């Protein structure tokens, strides 16, 4: 191949293993862990050049670090984004992505079906700094349109939503946002980078809690923000550098290792979840099951158009409210009760008393979280064992 040939685009599974690797002079195979705060300069002139930006090397790990850079670059290649920045947690990613581009007097429109900490950012934190917000039913495009004001600068949504797995038409919402001169920010945690590509659908900023599937083994917190270079250079870069919600190099190293197996894990977890969804839906004690990928999903046509796979998450409601839901959770032996998701271990959550406990019952019911609802994050256990565990637990409802 000649030197001028364009580099061949690699498919996601290949990027997940090799993308962004930076090798030191030792030629190590596994990515090196640069557990260092700072970097030494050959002389004072070199330090000055680094700070001026004339020499692109590393300065201080609050700004950037080689291991963190490798994680960012791997994520950037996977997502097909112009730039990526890693931060300490998913919530640091949501908060930084919003605060970095907004100022007093601006207005945000967000879907009301949000993880409760994300609702805190939109409903309570931003207004304290003079940024007004309006919450809409994310599945109703007219509500997005009607909420726009001259000062609207950002739209924010998650899809599928936590925990009701509602799917929002990202392409249509992006069009409304752009007509209003606003940026669309998408929290893509539930879809994973494998099953939904918000940037290709028109989103401007994509966020992940890397704590979930990207680690996938319940070890550390992390977050990542992906966008075009203009947004990162004009807004995010300086905000992160000066305020410091940095990702630890150790966590970046763990997450790089997590990425290597992301495709195999998520594919297997999704296959098992689809099978368990059918089993759970057929149980007489189950009054409702929501799984993107089934024909009875409320937005099945949007799922078919914008997602390349379902999810490893499903939500279901049992007859008998909270007591029945607790009986199911307590009867599970292999599936553990926890609030994380995307883990190798299958986890069950009762959203109204845990992840969404902060909200009032009225708000929760407003987006479909009932007392009888459980959220299941399907792990890597043998699908037969999970099917047996869940069948026995549902019988206990
Ligand atoms: C949809 C969604 N967004 C953001 C977050 C926050 O991620 P983290 O816990 O890494 O801060 C979560 C965590 O549960 C989530 O489910």
mmCIF file of C-alpha atoms and ligand atoms in Angstrom:
data_model
loop_
_atom_site.group_PDB
_atom_site.id
_atom_site.type_symbol
_atom_site.label_atom_id
_atom_site.label_comp_id
_atom_site.label_asym_id
_atom_site.label_seq_id
_atom_site.Cartn_x
_atom_site.Cartn_y
_atom_site.Cartn_z
ATOM 1 C CA UNK A 1 0.000 0.000 0.000
ATOM 2 C CA UNK A 2 1.351 3.443 -0.845
ATOM 3 C CA UNK A 3 1.937 6.038 1.861
ATOM 4 C CA UNK A 4 -0.816 8.237 0.465
ATOM 5 C CA UNK A 5 -3.567 5.598 0.706
ATOM 6 C CA UNK A 6 -6.326 6.486 3.194
ATOM 7 C CA UNK A 7 -6.127 4.389 6.374
ATOM 8 C CA UNK A 8 -8.593 1.510 6.235
ATOM 9 C CA UNK A 9 -11.536 2.042 8.589
ATOM 10 C CA UNK A 10 -11.570 -0.727 11.153
ATOM 11 C CA UNK A 11 -14.719 -2.321 12.441
ATOM 12 C CA UNK A 12 -15.810 -1.783 16.080
ATOM 13 C CA UNK A 13 -14.553 -5.120 17.449
ATOM 14 C CA UNK A 14 -11.070 -4.367 16.076
ATOM 15 C CA UNK A 15 -11.026 -0.784 17.409
ATOM 16 C CA UNK A 16 -12.090 -2.107 20.812
ATOM 17 C CA UNK A 17 -8.917 -4.196 20.988
ATOM 18 C CA UNK A 18 -6.371 -1.982 19.204
ATOM 19 C CA UNK A 19 -7.817 1.540 18.878
ATOM 20 C CA UNK A 20 -5.778 4.324 20.459
ATOM 21 C CA UNK A 21 -2.890 2.130 21.681
ATOM 22 C CA UNK A 22 0.184 4.204 22.532
ATOM 23 C CA UNK A 23 3.302 2.058 23.031
ATOM 24 C CA UNK A 24 6.253 3.196 25.094
ATOM 25 C CA UNK A 25 9.879 2.465 24.133
ATOM 26 C CA UNK A 26 9.489 -0.988 25.738
ATOM 27 C CA UNK A 27 6.886 -2.120 23.222
ATOM 28 C CA UNK A 28 4.543 -3.492 25.902
ATOM 29 C CA UNK A 29 1.600 -5.490 24.542
ATOM 30 C CA UNK A 30 -0.964 -4.536 27.166
ATOM 31 C CA UNK A 31 -1.530 -0.778 27.464
ATOM 32 C CA UNK A 32 0.754 0.814 30.062
ATOM 33 C CA UNK A 33 -0.648 2.302 33.241
ATOM 34 C CA UNK A 34 0.885 5.765 33.646
ATOM 35 C CA UNK A 35 0.015 6.278 37.290
ATOM 36 C CA UNK A 36 1.571 9.713 37.470
ATOM 37 C CA UNK A 37 0.294 13.180 38.263
ATOM 38 C CA UNK A 38 2.909 15.042 36.277
ATOM 39 C CA UNK A 39 5.635 14.846 33.627
ATOM 40 C CA UNK A 40 9.257 16.056 33.734
ATOM 41 C CA UNK A 41 10.532 18.518 31.131
ATOM 42 C CA UNK A 42 14.061 18.356 29.683
ATOM 43 C CA UNK A 43 14.594 22.046 30.479
ATOM 44 C CA UNK A 44 12.706 25.231 31.382
ATOM 45 C CA UNK A 45 12.265 26.117 27.701
ATOM 46 C CA UNK A 46 10.567 22.749 27.105
ATOM 47 C CA UNK A 47 8.162 23.418 29.998
ATOM 48 C CA UNK A 48 7.321 26.828 28.542
ATOM 49 C CA UNK A 49 6.702 25.338 25.080
ATOM 50 C CA UNK A 50 4.430 22.657 26.557
ATOM 51 C CA UNK A 51 2.341 25.230 28.430
ATOM 52 C CA UNK A 52 2.164 27.498 25.374
ATOM 53 C CA UNK A 53 0.860 24.597 23.322
ATOM 54 C CA UNK A 54 3.863 24.697 20.936
ATOM 55 C CA UNK A 55 4.830 21.181 22.058
ATOM 56 C CA UNK A 56 1.872 18.771 22.254
ATOM 57 C CA UNK A 57 3.205 16.574 25.099
ATOM 58 C CA UNK A 58 1.566 15.898 28.459
ATOM 59 C CA UNK A 59 1.645 18.491 31.279
ATOM 60 C CA UNK A 60 -0.408 17.334 34.253
ATOM 61 C CA UNK A 61 -2.905 14.487 34.694
ATOM 62 C CA UNK A 62 -5.755 16.847 35.540
ATOM 63 C CA UNK A 63 -5.472 17.986 31.893
ATOM 64 C CA UNK A 64 -4.478 14.724 30.219
ATOM 65 C CA UNK A 65 -2.540 11.543 30.808
ATOM 66 C CA UNK A 66 -1.287 8.882 28.361
ATOM 67 C CA UNK A 67 -3.463 6.051 29.773
ATOM 68 C CA UNK A 68 -6.534 8.295 29.910
ATOM 69 C CA UNK A 69 -5.742 9.478 26.361
ATOM 70 C CA UNK A 70 -5.688 5.861 25.125
ATOM 71 C CA UNK A 71 -9.128 5.284 26.634
ATOM 72 C CA UNK A 72 -10.468 8.513 25.103
ATOM 73 C CA UNK A 73 -9.043 7.688 21.696
ATOM 74 C CA UNK A 74 -10.446 4.143 21.721
ATOM 75 C CA UNK A 75 -13.879 5.532 22.630
ATOM 76 C CA UNK A 76 -13.592 8.237 19.946
ATOM 77 C CA UNK A 77 -12.824 5.685 17.245
ATOM 78 C CA UNK A 78 -15.629 3.395 18.409
ATOM 79 C CA UNK A 79 -18.198 6.196 18.454
ATOM 80 C CA UNK A 80 -17.010 7.899 15.262
ATOM 81 C CA UNK A 81 -16.717 11.242 17.117
ATOM 82 C CA UNK A 82 -14.370 14.155 16.436
ATOM 83 C CA UNK A 83 -13.062 14.222 20.013
ATOM 84 C CA UNK A 84 -13.519 12.487 23.376
ATOM 85 C CA UNK A 85 -12.861 13.486 26.967
ATOM 86 C CA UNK A 86 -12.890 11.062 29.899
ATOM 87 C CA UNK A 87 -14.093 12.116 33.345
ATOM 88 C CA UNK A 88 -14.483 10.599 36.809
ATOM 89 C CA UNK A 89 -18.052 9.238 36.494
ATOM 90 C CA UNK A 90 -21.118 9.247 34.293
ATOM 91 C CA UNK A 91 -22.615 12.072 36.357
ATOM 92 C CA UNK A 92 -19.409 14.119 35.982
ATOM 93 C CA UNK A 93 -19.863 13.636 32.216
ATOM 94 C CA UNK A 94 -23.504 14.821 32.261
ATOM 95 C CA UNK A 95 -22.747 17.815 34.498
ATOM 96 C CA UNK A 96 -19.631 18.890 32.585
ATOM 97 C CA UNK A 97 -21.285 18.469 29.180
ATOM 98 C CA UNK A 98 -24.101 20.822 30.225
ATOM 99 C CA UNK A 99 -22.228 23.379 32.360
ATOM 100 C CA UNK A 100 -19.396 23.711 29.844
ATOM 101 C CA UNK A 101 -21.682 25.112 27.137
ATOM 102 C CA UNK A 102 -24.414 26.919 29.125
ATOM 103 C CA UNK A 103 -24.560 30.296 30.848
ATOM 104 C CA UNK A 104 -27.130 32.261 32.856
ATOM 105 C CA UNK A 105 -30.090 33.201 30.672
ATOM 106 C CA UNK A 106 -29.915 30.013 28.560
ATOM 107 C CA UNK A 107 -32.687 27.419 28.469
ATOM 108 C CA UNK A 108 -32.590 23.608 28.265
ATOM 109 C CA UNK A 109 -35.300 21.207 27.091
ATOM 110 C CA UNK A 110 -35.012 17.662 28.468
ATOM 111 C CA UNK A 111 -37.047 14.480 28.336
ATOM 112 C CA UNK A 112 -38.625 13.868 31.736
ATOM 113 C CA UNK A 113 -37.758 10.151 31.716
ATOM 114 C CA UNK A 114 -34.214 10.592 33.017
ATOM 115 C CA UNK A 115 -32.024 8.867 35.598
ATOM 116 C CA UNK A 116 -32.823 10.766 38.807
ATOM 117 C CA UNK A 117 -29.351 12.364 39.182
ATOM 118 C CA UNK A 118 -29.682 13.667 35.618
ATOM 119 C CA UNK A 119 -33.048 15.150 36.586
ATOM 120 C CA UNK A 120 -31.330 16.840 39.533
ATOM 121 C CA UNK A 121 -28.819 18.464 37.154
ATOM 122 C CA UNK A 122 -31.537 19.694 34.802
ATOM 123 C CA UNK A 123 -34.280 20.574 37.308
ATOM 124 C CA UNK A 124 -32.315 21.828 40.313
ATOM 125 C CA UNK A 125 -28.650 22.516 39.568
ATOM 126 C CA UNK A 126 -28.885 24.415 36.270
ATOM 127 C CA UNK A 127 -31.694 26.746 37.461
ATOM 128 C CA UNK A 128 -29.528 27.734 40.463
ATOM 129 C CA UNK A 129 -27.103 29.218 37.946
ATOM 130 C CA UNK A 130 -29.790 30.969 35.903
ATOM 131 C CA UNK A 131 -30.300 28.238 33.288
ATOM 132 C CA UNK A 132 -34.017 27.511 32.984
ATOM 133 C CA UNK A 133 -35.272 24.069 31.988
ATOM 134 C CA UNK A 134 -38.447 22.524 30.614
ATOM 135 C CA UNK A 135 -39.213 18.808 30.896
ATOM 136 C CA UNK A 136 -41.192 17.134 28.121
ATOM 137 C CA UNK A 137 -42.500 13.702 27.212
ATOM 138 C CA UNK A 138 -39.541 12.630 25.072
ATOM 139 C CA UNK A 139 -41.670 10.462 22.801
ATOM 140 C CA UNK A 140 -43.921 13.407 21.830
ATOM 141 C CA UNK A 141 -42.139 15.470 19.166
ATOM 142 C CA UNK A 142 -44.672 18.317 19.459
ATOM 143 C CA UNK A 143 -43.725 18.786 23.104
ATOM 144 C CA UNK A 144 -40.041 19.236 22.113
ATOM 145 C CA UNK A 145 -41.069 21.781 19.456
ATOM 146 C CA UNK A 146 -43.440 23.667 21.783
ATOM 147 C CA UNK A 147 -40.866 23.920 24.567
ATOM 148 C CA UNK A 148 -38.345 25.805 22.423
ATOM 149 C CA UNK A 149 -37.636 29.426 23.404
ATOM 150 C CA UNK A 150 -35.347 31.946 21.698
ATOM 151 C CA UNK A 151 -32.753 31.264 24.423
ATOM 152 C CA UNK A 152 -32.866 27.418 24.132
ATOM 153 C CA UNK A 153 -29.279 26.183 23.820
ATOM 154 C CA UNK A 154 -29.472 22.466 24.641
ATOM 155 C CA UNK A 155 -31.744 19.429 24.365
ATOM 156 C CA UNK A 156 -31.026 16.470 26.630
ATOM 157 C CA UNK A 157 -32.345 12.912 26.543
ATOM 158 C CA UNK A 158 -31.461 9.332 27.336
ATOM 159 C CA UNK A 159 -32.647 6.495 25.097
ATOM 160 C CA UNK A 160 -33.549 3.803 25.970
ATOM 161 C CA UNK A 161 -34.510 5.431 29.254
ATOM 162 C CA UNK A 162 -33.650 4.241 32.746
ATOM 163 C CA UNK A 163 -35.587 2.168 33.841
ATOM 164 C CA UNK A 164 -38.652 2.081 31.571
ATOM 165 C CA UNK A 165 -36.684 1.529 28.336
ATOM 166 C CA UNK A 166 -38.660 4.125 26.435
ATOM 167 C CA UNK A 167 -37.024 4.824 23.072
ATOM 168 C CA UNK A 168 -36.864 8.384 21.722
ATOM 169 C CA UNK A 169 -36.537 9.241 18.022
ATOM 170 C CA UNK A 170 -33.030 10.755 18.146
ATOM 171 C CA UNK A 171 -32.968 11.830 14.501
ATOM 172 C CA UNK A 172 -36.275 13.714 14.788
ATOM 173 C CA UNK A 173 -35.325 15.392 18.081
ATOM 174 C CA UNK A 174 -31.911 16.370 16.639
ATOM 175 C CA UNK A 175 -33.666 18.068 13.715
ATOM 176 C CA UNK A 176 -35.901 20.080 16.086
ATOM 177 C CA UNK A 177 -32.872 21.007 18.226
ATOM 178 C CA UNK A 178 -30.872 22.172 15.218
ATOM 179 C CA UNK A 179 -33.778 24.216 13.839
ATOM 180 C CA UNK A 180 -33.843 25.939 17.244
ATOM 181 C CA UNK A 181 -30.063 26.527 17.151
ATOM 182 C CA UNK A 182 -29.553 24.145 20.114
ATOM 183 C CA UNK A 183 -27.241 21.157 20.619
ATOM 184 C CA UNK A 184 -28.648 17.702 21.333
ATOM 185 C CA UNK A 185 -26.947 15.829 24.183
ATOM 186 C CA UNK A 186 -27.692 12.073 24.351
ATOM 187 C CA UNK A 187 -26.979 9.803 27.323
ATOM 188 C CA UNK A 188 -26.417 6.535 25.436
ATOM 189 C CA UNK A 189 -25.710 4.315 28.448
ATOM 190 C CA UNK A 190 -28.590 1.894 28.035
ATOM 191 C CA UNK A 191 -27.978 1.370 24.313
ATOM 192 C CA UNK A 192 -24.179 0.955 24.648
ATOM 193 C CA UNK A 193 -21.881 2.166 21.839
ATOM 194 C CA UNK A 194 -22.644 -1.074 19.994
ATOM 195 C CA UNK A 195 -26.399 -0.845 19.560
ATOM 196 C CA UNK A 196 -26.990 2.861 18.911
ATOM 197 C CA UNK A 197 -24.880 5.563 17.241
ATOM 198 C CA UNK A 198 -26.363 8.930 18.288
ATOM 199 C CA UNK A 199 -23.811 11.002 16.336
ATOM 200 C CA UNK A 200 -24.801 9.279 13.093
ATOM 201 C CA UNK A 201 -28.434 10.081 14.009
ATOM 202 C CA UNK A 202 -27.638 13.800 14.418
ATOM 203 C CA UNK A 203 -26.757 14.142 18.134
ATOM 204 C CA UNK A 204 -24.054 16.683 18.935
ATOM 205 C CA UNK A 205 -22.794 15.330 22.255
ATOM 206 C CA UNK A 206 -22.874 11.711 23.468
ATOM 207 C CA UNK A 207 -22.327 10.683 27.061
ATOM 208 C CA UNK A 208 -21.570 7.360 28.711
ATOM 209 C CA UNK A 209 -21.291 6.257 32.270
ATOM 210 C CA UNK A 210 -18.260 3.988 31.665
ATOM 211 C CA UNK A 211 -19.107 2.482 35.064
ATOM 212 C CA UNK A 212 -21.700 0.355 33.274
ATOM 213 C CA UNK A 213 -21.017 -1.890 30.252
ATOM 214 C CA UNK A 214 -17.637 -0.325 29.401
ATOM 215 C CA UNK A 215 -16.103 -1.568 32.631
ATOM 216 C CA UNK A 216 -18.694 -4.322 32.681
ATOM 217 C CA UNK A 217 -17.151 -6.051 35.648
ATOM 218 C CA UNK A 218 -18.285 -3.785 38.475
ATOM 219 C CA UNK A 219 -14.864 -2.378 39.333
ATOM 220 C CA UNK A 220 -14.632 1.356 38.832
ATOM 221 C CA UNK A 221 -16.464 4.561 37.999
ATOM 222 C CA UNK A 222 -15.871 6.497 34.822
ATOM 223 C CA UNK A 223 -17.536 8.733 32.297
ATOM 224 C CA UNK A 224 -16.869 9.913 28.762
ATOM 225 C CA UNK A 225 -18.087 12.805 26.614
ATOM 226 C CA UNK A 226 -17.914 12.512 22.814
ATOM 227 C CA UNK A 227 -18.562 15.344 20.395
ATOM 228 C CA UNK A 228 -17.088 17.303 17.499
ATOM 229 C CA UNK A 229 -13.796 19.128 17.911
ATOM 230 C CA UNK A 230 -15.470 22.563 17.959
ATOM 231 C CA UNK A 231 -17.580 21.742 21.017
ATOM 232 C CA UNK A 232 -14.637 20.124 22.797
ATOM 233 C CA UNK A 233 -12.163 22.895 21.955
ATOM 234 C CA UNK A 234 -14.521 25.844 22.471
ATOM 235 C CA UNK A 235 -16.394 24.645 25.550
ATOM 236 C CA UNK A 236 -15.331 21.412 27.187
ATOM 237 C CA UNK A 237 -11.537 21.449 27.123
ATOM 238 C CA UNK A 238 -11.066 24.532 29.257
ATOM 239 C CA UNK A 239 -13.965 23.667 31.591
ATOM 240 C CA UNK A 240 -12.452 20.251 32.406
ATOM 241 C CA UNK A 241 -8.914 21.564 32.644
ATOM 242 C CA UNK A 242 -9.837 24.298 35.118
ATOM 243 C CA UNK A 243 -12.470 22.474 37.207
ATOM 244 C CA UNK A 244 -10.836 19.022 37.349
ATOM 245 C CA UNK A 245 -13.414 16.181 37.277
ATOM 246 C CA UNK A 246 -10.586 14.036 35.845
ATOM 247 C CA UNK A 247 -10.570 10.288 35.334
ATOM 248 C CA UNK A 248 -7.928 8.444 37.317
ATOM 249 C CA UNK A 249 -5.283 6.807 35.059
ATOM 250 C CA UNK A 250 -5.886 3.595 36.993
ATOM 251 C CA UNK A 251 -9.588 3.647 36.107
ATOM 252 C CA UNK A 252 -8.735 4.475 32.486
ATOM 253 C CA UNK A 253 -6.507 1.402 32.371
ATOM 254 C CA UNK A 254 -9.248 -0.833 33.813
ATOM 255 C CA UNK A 255 -11.747 0.628 31.341
ATOM 256 C CA UNK A 256 -9.368 0.072 28.399
ATOM 257 C CA UNK A 257 -9.250 -3.601 29.380
ATOM 258 C CA UNK A 258 -13.057 -3.540 29.699
ATOM 259 C CA UNK A 259 -13.385 -2.190 26.160
ATOM 260 C CA UNK A 260 -11.418 -5.136 24.749
ATOM 261 C CA UNK A 261 -14.267 -7.477 25.664
ATOM 262 C CA UNK A 262 -17.208 -5.049 25.316
ATOM 263 C CA UNK A 263 -18.500 -6.491 22.061
ATOM 264 C CA UNK A 264 -18.465 -10.128 23.186
ATOM 265 C CA UNK A 265 -20.025 -9.316 26.542
ATOM 266 C CA UNK A 266 -22.787 -7.013 25.294
ATOM 267 C CA UNK A 267 -23.689 -9.322 22.398
ATOM 268 C CA UNK A 268 -24.015 -12.309 24.708
ATOM 269 C CA UNK A 269 -25.890 -10.331 27.392
ATOM 270 C CA UNK A 270 -28.307 -8.974 24.775
ATOM 271 C CA UNK A 271 -29.039 -12.448 23.398
ATOM 272 C CA UNK A 272 -29.754 -13.741 26.897
ATOM 273 C CA UNK A 273 -31.894 -10.679 27.737
ATOM 274 C CA UNK A 274 -34.040 -11.176 24.606
ATOM 275 C CA UNK A 275 -34.651 -14.770 25.600
ATOM 276 C CA UNK A 276 -35.441 -13.921 29.228
ATOM 277 C CA UNK A 277 -37.767 -11.110 28.077
ATOM 278 C CA UNK A 278 -39.944 -13.638 26.237
ATOM 279 C CA UNK A 279 -39.946 -15.941 29.256
ATOM 280 C CA UNK A 280 -40.845 -13.167 31.713
ATOM 281 C CA UNK A 281 -43.570 -11.722 29.437
ATOM 282 C CA UNK A 282 -45.270 -15.125 29.339
ATOM 283 C CA UNK A 283 -45.458 -15.510 33.142
ATOM 284 C CA UNK A 284 -49.014 -15.128 34.533
ATOM 285 C CA UNK A 285 -47.872 -12.831 37.405
ATOM 286 C CA UNK A 286 -46.270 -10.357 34.972
ATOM 287 C CA UNK A 287 -48.589 -7.544 33.901
ATOM 288 C CA UNK A 288 -46.130 -5.664 31.689
ATOM 289 C CA UNK A 289 -42.732 -6.272 30.159
ATOM 290 C CA UNK A 290 -40.689 -3.689 28.277
ATOM 291 C CA UNK A 291 -37.814 -4.815 26.090
ATOM 292 C CA UNK A 292 -36.495 -2.990 23.011
ATOM 293 C CA UNK A 293 -36.390 -5.701 20.386
ATOM 294 C CA UNK A 294 -39.786 -7.239 21.074
ATOM 295 C CA UNK A 295 -42.643 -6.470 18.713
ATOM 296 C CA UNK A 296 -44.764 -5.215 21.639
ATOM 297 C CA UNK A 297 -42.267 -2.504 22.664
ATOM 298 C CA UNK A 298 -44.176 0.834 22.616
ATOM 299 C CA UNK A 299 -41.696 2.342 20.136
ATOM 300 C CA UNK A 300 -40.860 -0.847 18.214
ATOM 301 C CA UNK A 301 -40.721 1.018 14.883
ATOM 302 C CA UNK A 302 -38.134 3.501 16.218
ATOM 303 C CA UNK A 303 -36.103 0.664 17.772
ATOM 304 C CA UNK A 304 -36.018 -1.064 14.373
ATOM 305 C CA UNK A 305 -34.883 2.137 12.657
ATOM 306 C CA UNK A 306 -32.305 3.506 15.075
ATOM 307 C CA UNK A 307 -30.887 0.592 17.086
ATOM 308 C CA UNK A 308 -28.672 -2.217 15.834
ATOM 309 C CA UNK A 309 -29.503 -4.449 18.785
ATOM 310 C CA UNK A 310 -31.794 -4.533 21.817
ATOM 311 C CA UNK A 311 -30.306 -4.094 25.257
ATOM 312 C CA UNK A 312 -29.122 -6.216 28.142
ATOM 313 C CA UNK A 313 -31.751 -4.423 30.253
ATOM 314 C CA UNK A 314 -35.418 -5.129 30.596
ATOM 315 C CA UNK A 315 -38.164 -3.863 32.880
ATOM 316 C CA UNK A 316 -41.211 -5.724 34.056
ATOM 317 C CA UNK A 317 -44.109 -5.216 36.400
ATOM 318 C CA UNK A 318 -45.539 -7.880 38.653
ATOM 319 C CA UNK A 319 -49.080 -8.078 39.940
ATOM 320 C CA UNK A 320 -49.244 -7.109 43.633
ATOM 321 C CA UNK A 321 -47.176 -3.887 43.728
ATOM 322 C CA UNK A 322 -44.109 -3.333 45.892
ATOM 323 C CA UNK A 323 -44.646 -6.405 48.120
ATOM 324 C CA UNK A 324 -44.791 -8.734 45.119
ATOM 325 C CA UNK A 325 -41.796 -7.031 43.473
ATOM 326 C CA UNK A 326 -39.797 -7.454 46.699
ATOM 327 C CA UNK A 327 -40.792 -11.123 46.920
ATOM 328 C CA UNK A 328 -39.417 -11.656 43.403
ATOM 329 C CA UNK A 329 -36.173 -9.773 44.119
ATOM 330 C CA UNK A 330 -35.646 -11.590 47.420
ATOM 331 C CA UNK A 331 -36.313 -15.003 45.876
ATOM 332 C CA UNK A 332 -33.617 -14.592 43.212
ATOM 333 C CA UNK A 333 -30.479 -16.548 44.040
ATOM 334 C CA UNK A 334 -28.129 -16.005 41.104
ATOM 335 C CA UNK A 335 -29.360 -12.517 40.204
ATOM 336 C CA UNK A 336 -28.124 -10.060 42.834
ATOM 337 C CA UNK A 337 -30.012 -7.023 44.163
ATOM 338 C CA UNK A 338 -27.961 -3.976 43.167
ATOM 339 C CA UNK A 339 -28.342 -0.646 41.397
ATOM 340 C CA UNK A 340 -25.510 -0.911 38.883
ATOM 341 C CA UNK A 341 -26.117 -2.188 35.357
ATOM 342 C CA UNK A 342 -24.143 -3.663 32.477
ATOM 343 C CA UNK A 343 -22.173 -5.879 34.890
ATOM 344 C CA UNK A 344 -21.019 -9.455 34.215
ATOM 345 C CA UNK A 345 -23.268 -10.365 37.138
ATOM 346 C CA UNK A 346 -27.035 -10.183 36.591
ATOM 347 C CA UNK A 347 -28.568 -7.485 38.790
ATOM 348 C CA UNK A 348 -32.121 -6.644 39.770
ATOM 349 C CA UNK A 349 -33.262 -3.207 40.941
ATOM 350 C CA UNK A 350 -36.507 -1.876 42.373
ATOM 351 C CA UNK A 351 -36.280 1.624 40.802
ATOM 352 C CA UNK A 352 -38.985 3.388 42.813
ATOM 353 C CA UNK A 353 -37.231 2.714 46.147
ATOM 354 C CA UNK A 354 -33.607 3.002 44.928
ATOM 355 C CA UNK A 355 -32.372 4.706 41.733
ATOM 356 C CA UNK A 356 -35.518 6.851 41.389
ATOM 357 C CA UNK A 357 -36.359 7.119 45.097
ATOM 358 C CA UNK A 358 -35.503 10.861 45.120
ATOM 359 C CA UNK A 359 -38.478 11.630 42.860
ATOM 360 C CA UNK A 360 -42.066 11.851 44.119
ATOM 361 C CA UNK A 361 -44.483 9.004 43.420
ATOM 362 C CA UNK A 362 -46.430 11.315 41.112
ATOM 363 C CA UNK A 363 -43.330 12.158 39.043
ATOM 364 C CA UNK A 364 -42.322 8.485 38.906
ATOM 365 C CA UNK A 365 -45.775 7.423 37.744
ATOM 366 C CA UNK A 366 -45.623 10.237 35.185
ATOM 367 C CA UNK A 367 -43.043 8.245 33.298
ATOM 368 C CA UNK A 368 -44.224 4.760 34.085
ATOM 369 C CA UNK A 369 -42.246 3.709 37.191
ATOM 370 C CA UNK A 370 -44.719 1.790 39.312
ATOM 371 C CA UNK A 371 -44.190 0.100 42.681
ATOM 372 C CA UNK A 372 -44.478 -3.308 41.034
ATOM 373 C CA UNK A 373 -41.702 -2.602 38.525
ATOM 374 C CA UNK A 374 -38.313 -4.296 38.555
ATOM 375 C CA UNK A 375 -35.375 -3.580 36.269
ATOM 376 C CA UNK A 376 -33.165 -6.474 35.279
ATOM 377 C CA UNK A 377 -29.610 -6.058 33.970
ATOM 378 C CA UNK A 378 -28.687 -9.359 32.369
ATOM 379 C CA UNK A 379 -25.152 -10.614 32.964
ATOM 380 C CA UNK A 380 -22.903 -13.310 31.606
ATOM 381 C CA UNK A 381 -24.138 -16.310 33.589
ATOM 382 C CA UNK A 382 -25.397 -19.403 31.779
ATOM 383 C CA UNK A 383 -28.761 -18.424 30.223
ATOM 384 C CA UNK A 384 -30.326 -21.694 31.471
ATOM 385 C CA UNK A 385 -29.345 -20.941 35.077
ATOM 386 C CA UNK A 386 -30.774 -17.425 34.796
ATOM 387 C CA UNK A 387 -33.997 -18.734 33.245
ATOM 388 C CA UNK A 388 -34.425 -21.192 36.129
ATOM 389 C CA UNK A 389 -33.602 -18.569 38.770
ATOM 390 C CA UNK A 390 -36.098 -16.092 37.309
ATOM 391 C CA UNK A 391 -38.841 -18.689 36.809
ATOM 392 C CA UNK A 392 -38.604 -19.728 40.480
ATOM 393 C CA UNK A 393 -38.560 -16.081 41.657
ATOM 394 C CA UNK A 394 -41.603 -15.134 39.570
ATOM 395 C CA UNK A 395 -43.485 -18.083 41.007
ATOM 396 C CA UNK A 396 -42.796 -16.527 44.445
ATOM 397 C CA UNK A 397 -44.467 -13.241 43.429
HETATM 398 C C1 LIG B 1 -28.738 6.605 32.361
HETATM 399 C C2 LIG B 1 -27.643 6.926 33.330
HETATM 400 N N1 LIG B 1 -26.920 8.041 33.170
HETATM 401 C C3 LIG B 1 -25.926 8.373 34.018
HETATM 402 C C4 LIG B 1 -25.622 7.577 35.095
HETATM 403 C C5 LIG B 1 -24.538 8.005 36.044
HETATM 404 O O1 LIG B 1 -23.388 7.236 35.957
HETATM 405 P P1 LIG B 1 -22.297 7.139 37.148
HETATM 406 O O2 LIG B 1 -22.899 6.297 38.200
HETATM 407 O O3 LIG B 1 -21.095 6.548 36.478
HETATM 408 O O4 LIG B 1 -22.056 8.526 37.636
HETATM 409 C C6 LIG B 1 -26.336 6.403 35.310
HETATM 410 C C7 LIG B 1 -26.021 5.546 36.481
HETATM 411 O O5 LIG B 1 -26.776 4.730 36.931
HETATM 412 C C8 LIG B 1 -27.377 6.060 34.400
HETATM 413 O O6 LIG B 1 -28.107 4.939 34.562
#
